[in-house]
Coordinates of C-alpha atoms in Angstrom, one line a residue:
Chain A
X11 CA 0.4 -23.8 3.5
X12 CA 2.1 -26.0 6.1
X13 CA 4.1 -23.0 7.0
X14 CA 1.1 -21.0 7.7
X15 CA -0.3 -23.9 10.0
X16 CA 3.0 -24.2 11.7
X17 CA 3.1 -20.5 12.4
X18 CA -0.4 -20.5 13.9
X19 CA 0.5 -23.2 16.4
X20 CA 3.6 -21.2 17.2
X21 CA 1.3 -18.3 17.9
X22 CA -0.7 -20.3 20.3
X23 CA 2.1 -21.5 22.4
X24 CA 4.0 -18.2 22.5
X25 CA 1.4 -16.2 24.4
X26 CA 0.8 -16.1 28.1
X27 CA -3.0 -16.2 27.9
X28 CA -2.9 -19.7 26.4
X29 CA -1.2 -21.0 29.5
X30 CA -3.3 -18.9 31.9
X31 CA -6.6 -20.2 30.4
X32 CA -5.2 -23.8 30.3
X33 CA -4.3 -23.5 33.9
X34 CA -7.8 -22.2 34.9
X35 CA -9.4 -25.1 32.8
X36 CA -7.2 -27.6 34.7
X37 CA -8.0 -26.0 38.1
X38 CA -11.7 -26.2 37.2
X39 CA -11.4 -29.8 36.0
X40 CA -9.6 -30.9 39.4
X41 CA -12.2 -28.9 41.4
X42 CA -15.2 -30.2 39.7
X43 CA -14.3 -33.7 38.9
X44 CA -12.0 -34.5 41.9
X45 CA -13.9 -32.5 44.5
X46 CA -17.4 -32.5 43.5
X47 CA -17.9 -35.6 41.5
X48 CA -15.4 -37.8 43.3
X49 CA -14.5 -36.4 46.9
X50 CA -18.0 -35.0 47.6
X51 CA -19.8 -37.8 46.0
X52 CA -23.5 -38.3 46.8
X53 CA -23.8 -35.1 48.6
X54 CA -24.7 -32.8 45.5
X55 CA -25.5 -35.3 42.8
X56 CA -28.5 -36.8 41.4
X57 CA -27.0 -40.2 40.6
X58 CA -26.2 -42.5 43.5
X59 CA -22.5 -43.9 43.7
X60 CA -24.4 -47.3 43.7
X61 CA -25.5 -46.7 40.0
X62 CA -23.2 -48.4 37.5
X63 CA -23.5 -45.3 35.2
X64 CA -22.7 -42.9 38.0
X65 CA -19.3 -42.0 36.5
X66 CA -20.5 -41.8 32.8
X67 CA -23.4 -39.5 33.7
X68 CA -21.6 -37.2 36.0
X69 CA -18.5 -36.6 33.9
X70 CA -20.7 -36.1 30.8
X71 CA -22.6 -33.3 32.5
X72 CA -22.2 -29.8 31.0
X73 CA -20.9 -28.7 34.3
X74 CA -17.9 -30.9 34.1
X75 CA -17.2 -30.4 30.2
X76 CA -18.6 -26.9 29.5
X77 CA -16.3 -24.7 31.5
X78 CA -12.9 -26.1 30.4
X79 CA -14.1 -26.3 26.8
X80 CA -15.3 -22.8 26.9
X81 CA -11.9 -21.7 28.0
X82 CA -10.4 -23.4 25.0
X83 CA -12.8 -21.6 22.8
X84 CA -11.7 -18.3 24.4
X85 CA -8.0 -19.4 23.5
X86 CA -9.2 -19.9 19.8
X87 CA -10.9 -16.4 19.9
X88 CA -7.6 -14.8 21.2
X89 CA -5.7 -16.5 18.4
X90 CA -7.5 -14.5 15.9
X91 CA -8.7 -11.5 17.8
X92 CA -5.2 -10.6 19.0
X93 CA -4.2 -10.4 15.2
X94 CA -6.8 -7.7 15.0
X95 CA -6.1 -6.0 18.2
X96 CA -2.3 -5.7 17.6
X97 CA -2.6 -5.5 13.8
X98 CA -0.4 -8.4 13.2
X99 CA -3.0 -9.5 10.7
X100 CA -1.0 -7.4 8.2
X101 CA 1.9 -9.8 8.4
X102 CA -0.3 -13.0 8.4
X103 CA -1.9 -11.6 5.2
X104 CA 1.1 -10.4 3.6
X105 CA 3.3 -13.6 4.3
X106 CA 0.8 -15.8 2.6
X107 CA -0.2 -15.5 -1.0
X108 CA -3.9 -16.4 -0.3
X109 CA -6.3 -15.3 2.3
X110 CA -7.9 -18.8 2.0
X111 CA -4.7 -20.2 3.2
X112 CA -4.4 -17.9 6.2
X113 CA -7.9 -18.6 7.4
X114 CA -7.6 -22.2 6.7
X115 CA -4.5 -22.3 8.7
X116 CA -6.4 -20.6 11.6
X117 CA -9.2 -23.4 11.3
X118 CA -6.5 -26.2 11.4
X119 CA -4.8 -24.6 14.5
X120 CA -8.1 -24.2 16.3
X121 CA -9.1 -27.7 15.3
X122 CA -5.8 -29.0 16.8
X123 CA -6.2 -27.0 19.9
X124 CA -9.7 -28.1 20.5
X125 CA -8.9 -31.7 19.9
X126 CA -5.9 -31.6 22.4
X127 CA -8.2 -30.0 25.0
X128 CA -11.0 -32.5 24.4
X129 CA -8.5 -35.3 24.9
X130 CA -7.3 -33.9 28.1
X131 CA -10.8 -33.4 29.4
X132 CA -11.9 -36.8 28.3
X133 CA -8.9 -38.4 30.0
X134 CA -8.7 -36.4 33.1
X135 CA -12.3 -36.0 34.0
X136 CA -13.1 -39.8 34.9
X137 CA -9.7 -40.1 36.4
X138 CA -10.0 -37.1 38.6
X139 CA -13.5 -38.2 39.7
X140 CA -12.2 -41.8 40.5
X141 CA -9.3 -40.5 42.3
X142 CA -11.4 -38.1 44.3
X143 CA -13.8 -41.1 45.3
X144 CA -10.8 -43.1 46.2
X145 CA -9.2 -40.3 48.4
X146 CA -12.7 -40.1 50.2
X147 CA -12.6 -43.9 50.7
X148 CA -15.9 -44.1 48.9
X149 CA -16.6 -47.3 47.0
X150 CA -18.3 -46.8 43.7
X151 CA -20.4 -49.8 42.3
X152 CA -18.8 -51.5 39.3
X153 CA -19.0 -48.7 36.6
X154 CA -19.9 -49.0 33.0
X155 CA -18.2 -46.4 30.8
X156 CA -19.0 -46.0 27.2
X157 CA -15.6 -44.6 26.2
X158 CA -16.4 -44.3 22.5
X159 CA -19.6 -42.5 23.1
X160 CA -18.1 -40.1 25.5
X161 CA -15.0 -39.3 23.6
X162 CA -17.0 -38.6 20.5
X163 CA -19.5 -36.3 22.3
X164 CA -16.7 -34.2 24.1
X165 CA -14.7 -34.1 20.9
X166 CA -17.5 -32.7 18.8
X167 CA -18.5 -30.3 21.6
X168 CA -15.1 -29.0 22.0
X169 CA -14.3 -28.7 18.2
X170 CA -17.8 -27.0 17.7
X171 CA -17.3 -24.4 20.5
X172 CA -13.8 -23.6 19.1
X173 CA -15.2 -23.1 15.7
X174 CA -18.0 -20.9 17.1
X175 CA -15.5 -18.7 18.8
X176 CA -13.3 -18.4 15.7
X177 CA -16.4 -17.6 13.5
X178 CA -17.4 -14.8 16.0
X179 CA -13.8 -13.1 15.6
X180 CA -14.0 -13.5 11.9
X181 CA -17.3 -11.6 11.9
X182 CA -16.7 -9.1 14.5
X183 CA -12.8 -8.6 14.3
X184 CA -12.9 -7.3 17.9
X185 CA -11.7 -9.0 20.9
X186 CA -14.4 -7.7 23.3
X187 CA -17.3 -8.0 20.9
X188 CA -16.4 -11.7 20.3
X189 CA -15.9 -12.8 23.8
X190 CA -19.1 -11.0 25.0
X191 CA -21.1 -12.7 22.0
X192 CA -19.5 -16.1 23.0
X193 CA -20.9 -15.7 26.6
X194 CA -24.0 -13.7 26.0
X195 CA -25.7 -15.7 23.2
X196 CA -25.9 -19.0 25.0
X197 CA -27.0 -17.5 28.4
X198 CA -29.1 -14.8 27.3
X199 CA -30.2 -14.3 23.6
X200 CA -30.9 -18.0 23.2
X201 CA -33.0 -18.5 26.2
X202 CA -34.9 -15.4 25.3
X203 CA -35.6 -16.8 21.8
X204 CA -36.4 -20.0 23.3
X205 CA -39.2 -18.6 25.2
X206 CA -40.9 -17.9 21.9
X207 CA -40.6 -21.4 20.6
X208 CA -42.1 -24.8 21.6
X209 CA -40.1 -27.2 23.6
X210 CA -39.4 -29.3 20.3
X211 CA -38.1 -26.4 18.3
X212 CA -36.0 -24.9 21.1
X213 CA -33.8 -28.0 20.5
X214 CA -32.7 -26.5 17.1
X215 CA -31.3 -23.5 18.6
X216 CA -27.5 -23.7 18.1
X217 CA -26.1 -23.7 21.7
X218 CA -29.1 -25.7 23.0
X219 CA -28.3 -28.3 20.2
X220 CA -24.7 -28.2 21.2
X221 CA -25.4 -29.0 24.8
X222 CA -27.8 -31.7 23.8
X223 CA -24.8 -33.3 22.1
X224 CA -23.3 -34.0 25.5
X225 CA -26.4 -35.3 27.3
X226 CA -29.1 -36.5 25.0
X227 CA -29.5 -40.1 24.7
X228 CA -26.5 -40.9 27.0
X229 CA -28.1 -43.9 28.5
X230 CA -31.7 -44.0 27.1
X231 CA -33.4 -42.1 24.3
X232 CA -36.2 -39.9 25.7
X233 CA -39.1 -39.6 23.2
X234 CA -39.3 -36.2 21.6
X235 CA -35.8 -35.4 22.4
X236 CA -33.3 -34.8 19.6
X237 CA -30.6 -37.6 19.5
X238 CA -27.0 -36.5 20.1
X239 CA -26.3 -37.2 16.3
X240 CA -29.2 -35.0 15.2
X241 CA -28.2 -32.3 17.7
X242 CA -24.7 -32.5 16.1
X243 CA -26.2 -32.3 12.6
X244 CA -28.1 -29.1 13.7
X245 CA -24.9 -27.5 15.0
X246 CA -23.1 -28.3 11.9
X247 CA -25.8 -26.7 9.7
X248 CA -25.4 -23.5 11.8
X249 CA -21.7 -23.8 11.5
X250 CA -21.7 -24.3 7.8
X251 CA -24.0 -21.3 7.2
X252 CA -22.1 -19.1 9.7
X253 CA -18.7 -19.9 8.2
X254 CA -19.8 -19.4 4.6
X255 CA -20.6 -15.9 5.5
X256 CA -17.5 -15.3 7.6
X257 CA -15.3 -16.8 4.9
X258 CA -16.8 -14.5 2.2
X259 CA -16.4 -11.5 4.4
X260 CA -12.7 -12.4 5.4
X261 CA -11.9 -12.5 1.7
X262 CA -13.7 -9.4 0.7
X263 CA -13.1 -6.9 3.6
X264 CA -10.2 -4.7 4.2
X265 CA -7.7 -6.4 6.6
X266 CA -8.6 -4.2 9.6
Chain B
X20 CA 10.4 -2.3 -10.1
X21 CA 7.2 -1.8 -8.2
X22 CA 4.6 -0.4 -10.6
X23 CA 1.4 1.0 -9.3
X24 CA -1.4 1.6 -11.7
X25 CA -4.6 3.5 -11.2
X26 CA -5.0 2.7 -7.5
X27 CA -8.3 3.9 -6.0
X28 CA -10.1 3.4 -2.9
X29 CA -13.3 4.9 -1.5
X30 CA -14.5 4.8 2.1
X31 CA -18.2 5.3 2.3
X32 CA -18.3 7.6 -0.6
X33 CA -15.2 9.5 0.2
X34 CA -12.3 9.0 -2.2
X35 CA -9.1 8.1 -0.3
X36 CA -6.9 7.4 -3.0
X37 CA -7.8 8.7 -6.4
X38 CA -6.3 6.9 -9.5
X39 CA -2.8 6.9 -8.4
X40 CA 0.0 5.6 -10.7
X41 CA 3.7 5.7 -10.0
X42 CA 6.6 3.4 -9.9
X43 CA 9.3 2.5 -7.5
X44 CA 12.7 1.9 -9.0
X45 CA 15.2 -0.6 -7.7
X46 CA 18.5 0.7 -6.3
X47 CA 16.8 3.9 -5.1
X48 CA 14.9 5.1 -2.0
X49 CA 11.6 6.6 -3.0
X50 CA 10.1 9.0 -0.4
X51 CA 6.3 9.2 -0.2
X52 CA 5.0 12.6 1.1
X53 CA 1.7 14.0 1.7
X54 CA -0.2 15.8 4.6
X55 CA -1.9 13.8 7.1
X56 CA -5.1 12.2 5.7
X57 CA -3.5 12.4 2.2
X58 CA -4.0 8.6 1.6
X59 CA -0.5 7.6 2.1
X60 CA -1.2 4.6 4.5
X61 CA -4.2 3.6 2.4
X62 CA -2.1 3.5 -0.7
X63 CA 0.5 1.3 1.0
X64 CA -2.2 -1.1 2.2
X65 CA -3.6 -1.3 -1.4
X66 CA -0.2 -1.9 -2.8
X67 CA -0.1 -5.0 -0.4
X68 CA -3.6 -6.1 -1.0
X69 CA -4.5 -5.5 2.6
X70 CA -7.3 -3.0 1.6
X71 CA -9.6 -3.7 -1.3
X72 CA -9.8 -1.2 -3.8
X73 CA -9.2 -0.9 -7.7
X74 CA -6.1 -0.8 -9.7
X75 CA -2.9 -2.9 -9.5
X76 CA 0.4 -2.8 -8.0
X77 CA 2.9 -5.3 -9.6
X78 CA 6.4 -6.3 -8.2
X79 CA 8.7 -7.2 -11.2
X80 CA 5.6 -7.5 -13.3
X81 CA 3.8 -9.9 -11.0
X82 CA 0.9 -9.2 -8.4
X83 CA 2.1 -10.0 -4.9
X84 CA -0.2 -13.1 -4.6
X85 CA 1.2 -14.5 -7.7
X86 CA 4.4 -15.2 -5.6
X87 CA 4.6 -18.4 -3.6
X88 CA 6.1 -16.6 -0.6
X89 CA 5.3 -12.8 -0.9
X90 CA 7.4 -11.9 2.2
X91 CA 10.5 -12.9 0.2
X92 CA 9.4 -10.2 -2.2
X93 CA 8.3 -7.4 0.0
X94 CA 9.0 -6.5 3.6
X95 CA 6.6 -4.1 5.4
X96 CA 6.5 -1.8 8.3
X97 CA 3.0 -0.1 8.4
X98 CA 2.8 0.2 12.2
X99 CA 5.6 0.4 14.7
X100 CA 3.6 -1.5 17.5
X101 CA 2.3 -4.3 15.4
X102 CA 3.2 -7.1 17.7
X103 CA 1.7 -9.0 20.7
X104 CA 2.6 -7.2 23.7
X105 CA 3.4 -10.2 25.9
X106 CA 5.1 -12.3 23.1
X107 CA 8.9 -11.9 23.2
X108 CA 10.5 -10.1 20.4
X109 CA 12.2 -13.3 19.4
X110 CA 9.1 -15.2 19.3
X111 CA 7.4 -12.5 17.4
X112 CA 10.1 -12.7 14.7
X113 CA 10.1 -16.5 14.9
X114 CA 6.4 -16.6 13.9
X115 CA 7.1 -14.4 11.0
X116 CA 10.1 -16.5 10.0
X117 CA 7.9 -19.7 10.1
X118 CA 5.2 -18.1 8.0
X119 CA 7.7 -16.7 5.5
X120 CA 9.7 -20.0 5.3
X121 CA 12.9 -18.3 6.6
X122 CA 15.4 -20.3 8.6
X123 CA 14.8 -19.6 12.4
X124 CA 18.6 -18.8 12.9
X125 CA 18.0 -15.8 10.8
X126 CA 16.0 -14.3 13.7
X127 CA 19.0 -13.7 15.7
X128 CA 21.1 -12.3 12.9
X129 CA 18.1 -9.9 12.2
X130 CA 17.8 -8.9 15.9
X131 CA 21.5 -8.1 15.8
X132 CA 21.3 -6.0 12.8
X133 CA 18.7 -3.7 14.3
X134 CA 20.5 -3.7 17.7
X135 CA 17.9 -5.4 19.6
X136 CA 19.6 -8.6 20.7
X137 CA 19.9 -7.6 24.3
X138 CA 16.1 -7.4 24.6
X139 CA 15.3 -10.4 22.3
X140 CA 13.6 -12.3 25.2
X141 CA 11.7 -9.4 26.5
X142 CA 8.1 -8.8 25.8
X143 CA 7.8 -5.7 23.4
X144 CA 4.9 -4.3 25.4
X145 CA 7.2 -1.8 27.3
X146 CA 9.4 -1.1 24.4
X147 CA 9.8 2.5 23.6
X148 CA 8.5 3.9 20.2
X149 CA 12.2 3.7 18.8
X150 CA 12.7 0.2 19.9
X151 CA 9.4 -0.8 18.4
X152 CA 10.3 0.9 15.0
X153 CA 13.6 -1.2 15.2
X154 CA 11.6 -4.4 15.8
X155 CA 9.2 -3.4 12.8
X156 CA 12.5 -3.0 10.6
X157 CA 13.6 -6.3 11.8
X158 CA 10.3 -7.9 10.7
X159 CA 10.5 -6.1 7.3
X160 CA 13.9 -7.3 6.4
X161 CA 13.6 -10.7 7.9
X162 CA 13.3 -12.5 4.7
X163 CA 15.8 -10.2 3.0
X164 CA 13.1 -9.1 0.4
X165 CA 13.8 -7.0 -2.7
X166 CA 11.3 -4.4 -1.8
X167 CA 10.6 -2.6 1.4
X168 CA 7.4 -0.6 2.0
X169 CA 7.8 1.5 5.3
X170 CA 5.2 3.8 6.8
X171 CA 6.9 6.4 8.9
X172 CA 9.7 4.3 10.1
X173 CA 11.6 7.1 11.7
X174 CA 8.9 8.1 14.0
X175 CA 10.1 8.1 17.7
X176 CA 13.6 7.2 16.9
X177 CA 16.5 9.3 18.6
X178 CA 19.0 11.2 16.6
X179 CA 21.4 8.3 16.5
X180 CA 18.4 6.0 15.4
X181 CA 17.4 8.5 12.6
X182 CA 21.0 8.4 11.3
X183 CA 21.2 4.6 11.5
X184 CA 17.8 4.3 9.7
X185 CA 19.0 6.6 6.9
X186 CA 22.2 4.8 6.5
X187 CA 20.6 1.5 6.6
X188 CA 17.9 2.2 4.2
X189 CA 20.3 3.9 1.8
X190 CA 22.6 0.9 1.8
X191 CA 19.6 -1.4 1.4
X192 CA 18.7 0.4 -1.7
X193 CA 22.2 0.5 -3.0
X194 CA 22.5 -3.4 -2.7
X195 CA 19.9 -3.5 -5.7
X196 CA 16.7 -3.4 -3.6
X197 CA 13.9 -0.8 -3.6
X198 CA 12.7 1.2 -0.5
X199 CA 9.5 2.8 -0.6
X200 CA 9.2 5.0 2.5
X201 CA 6.7 7.6 3.8
X202 CA 7.9 10.2 6.5
X203 CA 7.0 13.6 7.8
X204 CA 10.6 14.3 8.6
X205 CA 11.2 16.3 5.4
X206 CA 14.8 17.1 6.3
X207 CA 15.4 13.4 6.8
X208 CA 13.6 12.5 3.4
X209 CA 15.8 15.2 1.5
X210 CA 18.9 13.4 2.7
X211 CA 17.7 9.9 2.1
X212 CA 15.4 9.7 -0.9
X213 CA 16.3 9.7 -4.5
X214 CA 12.9 10.0 -5.8
X215 CA 9.7 11.3 -4.4
X216 CA 6.1 10.7 -4.8
X217 CA 3.9 13.6 -3.3
X218 CA 0.2 13.1 -2.9
X219 CA -2.6 15.4 -1.5
X220 CA -6.3 14.3 -1.1
X221 CA -5.6 11.0 -2.7
X222 CA -4.1 12.5 -5.9
X223 CA -0.5 12.7 -7.2
X224 CA 1.0 16.1 -7.0
X225 CA 4.4 15.2 -7.8
X226 CA 6.4 12.2 -9.0
X227 CA 10.0 13.0 -9.7
X228 CA 13.6 13.2 -8.2
X229 CA 14.2 15.3 -5.1
X230 CA 16.6 17.6 -7.0
X231 CA 14.1 18.1 -9.8
X232 CA 11.3 18.7 -7.4
X233 CA 13.3 21.4 -5.5
X234 CA 14.6 23.2 -8.5
X235 CA 11.5 23.1 -10.6
X236 CA 9.0 24.0 -7.9
X237 CA 10.4 26.7 -5.5
X238 CA 12.1 30.0 -6.3
X239 CA 15.7 30.6 -4.8
X240 CA 16.4 33.9 -3.2
X241 CA 19.3 36.0 -1.8
X242 CA 19.5 37.4 1.7
X243 CA 21.3 40.6 2.0
X244 CA 22.1 43.0 4.9
X245 CA 23.5 46.4 4.2
X246 CA 24.4 49.9 5.6
X247 CA 21.5 51.3 3.7
X248 CA 18.6 49.0 3.2
X249 CA 16.1 51.7 1.9
X250 CA 18.5 52.7 -0.9
X251 CA 19.4 49.1 -1.9
X252 CA 15.7 48.1 -1.9
X253 CA 14.9 51.0 -4.4
X254 CA 17.8 50.1 -6.5
X255 CA 16.7 46.4 -6.7
X256 CA 13.2 47.1 -7.4
X257 CA 14.4 49.5 -10.2
X258 CA 16.0 46.4 -11.7
X259 CA 12.7 44.4 -11.5
X260 CA 13.6 42.2 -8.6
X261 CA 11.3 41.5 -5.6
X262 CA 13.1 42.7 -2.3
X263 CA 11.3 42.3 1.0
X264 CA 12.4 43.3 4.3
X265 CA 13.2 40.2 6.4
X266 CA 15.2 39.9 9.8
X267 CA 17.0 43.2 9.6
X268 CA 17.8 42.6 5.7
X269 CA 16.2 42.1 2.5
X270 CA 15.1 38.7 0.9
X271 CA 15.6 39.2 -2.8
X272 CA 13.8 36.8 -5.2
X273 CA 14.8 35.9 -8.6
X274 CA 18.4 37.1 -8.2
X275 CA 21.7 35.5 -7.4
X276 CA 24.5 36.7 -5.1
X277 CA 26.4 38.2 -8.1
X278 CA 23.6 40.5 -9.3
X279 CA 22.8 41.7 -5.9
X280 CA 26.4 42.2 -4.9
X281 CA 27.0 44.3 -8.2
X282 CA 23.8 46.4 -7.8
X283 CA 25.0 47.2 -4.2
X284 CA 28.6 47.9 -5.3
X285 CA 27.3 50.3 -8.3
X286 CA 25.2 52.1 -5.7
X287 CA 28.0 52.6 -3.4
X288 CA 26.3 50.6 -0.6
X289 CA 28.4 48.6 1.9
X290 CA 27.1 45.0 2.1
X291 CA 27.4 43.5 5.6
X292 CA 26.0 40.1 4.6
X293 CA 25.1 38.3 1.4
X294 CA 24.0 34.8 1.2
X295 CA 22.0 32.6 -1.3
X296 CA 19.0 31.0 0.2
X297 CA 17.9 27.6 -1.5
X298 CA 14.6 26.4 -1.1
X299 CA 14.2 23.3 0.9
X300 CA 12.1 20.2 0.6
X301 CA 9.9 21.5 3.3
X302 CA 9.4 24.8 1.4
X303 CA 8.5 22.9 -1.7
X304 CA 6.2 20.4 0.1
X305 CA 4.3 23.3 1.8
X306 CA 3.9 25.0 -1.5
X307 CA 2.8 21.9 -3.3
X308 CA 0.4 20.6 -0.7
X309 CA -1.0 24.1 0.0
X310 CA -4.9 23.7 0.2
X311 CA -4.8 19.9 0.3
X312 CA -4.5 19.4 4.1
X313 CA -7.3 17.4 5.7
X314 CA -6.6 18.9 9.1
X315 CA -5.4 22.4 9.2
X316 CA -4.6 24.1 12.3
X317 CA -5.0 27.9 13.0
X318 CA -1.8 30.0 12.0
X319 CA 0.4 31.0 14.9
X320 CA 0.2 34.8 15.1
X321 CA 3.6 36.7 15.1
X322 CA 4.0 38.5 18.4
X323 CA 6.3 41.2 16.9

């Protein structure tokens, strides 16, 4: 089991795409947090620099978090999709005596990857924003930052996005279909379904709920809005259902 | 010994593998032959548990998943280019070594065995088919398994590579291991394999040693050229031998060179050439698999 997990991490660190996507994520974080939130502070944003929650609100926005996390999810997709694309899945499955172990090792590797990504985002985002403000000689009011709250939300968001990415590959077994689905479902399919639902019910759609984990109840609870915890539970329910189906298919289907 | 029992597989109602049973003995190279679409690759995938079907394949009496580390029991090469194109050859093998609990230092030894040490750090995306096959062999033998299952490993190899592959697989089997190998290079198979399993349309056609297969399934003949072919043909037919004109001579079925020589001598005919013609594995294969081809091309018309 440990051998399979070690091997999955080795797969992650020995392909170029991991470094390219991580580099893009880093560049985006620098651009958004350093330049938009810090350096160009006040020009574009709703919260004023004089607000003590400015930093907390701005670095918790989906604009700050979603893009780098989405890129980590693509790395997770590639970890599995490359196996099908290059047919190395035959080695993965014959080197292990159980398909359960092989898939579990992937889940562990993606969990590790998304936790590392989340930690980098959590640490760098506020620091870059502060550094940007400093470079611009802008004085923020004394900031109140709820670290535990922020870390928990980003960590869950990152992990759940990675699990969704991996789930899509286990279902589709195709690199293009999985990445298209990862982009297409949240920006097209879900909003279309949302048009048929009430504002309250919309909150139970998977990607809407996932975004709500980042923002809902950040400073105050809005009546009628699902809390971050309830949104997270909604996402977990979708993940459990999706993964039960995907896991069974992985065990029963031919390898490619 | 690998014992395959009643393997079957259907793809959307079409039978790809139909109740196959055979065994692969240790110390021998067993060839696996069949026309395109006969079900060879599917059979190998079923033997490894990669495809889901019915029947079993046991390795020394145990199913593959009953071993703690299956890669130490069986090494595989099912597709030459089964690697990530931008991951270096060494890293590709390091991953397999990690998965199979093989010491990492074995990777360099392995690359040396297949002659890829010089390109170990290169991404295999631009490898030739022959180099890819070598990398595939390196992956198969990485954990020094007792059994090798190889699907067309000689495809794309240059003549030197083919000779190396033949000698390597024979020596691997001679060391007490078993090699199960499919190939369309029948002359190569004839030189390499001890036993052969022939399938067509997913069913077993033959399962025997190469020598028995050839001697039992194809008639030998004699080729003769003489000063008077017409007279010789009549004399041979009078003795109930089939003599057909071929390449300025006669091909005589069911006779040996002694018989043909004696008939010619008795008839006062000068013999210019007399040679036995043994059936090849190719002749036997074509004879056995006649009518089982899934993709049959139009016959080439003789211009003469």
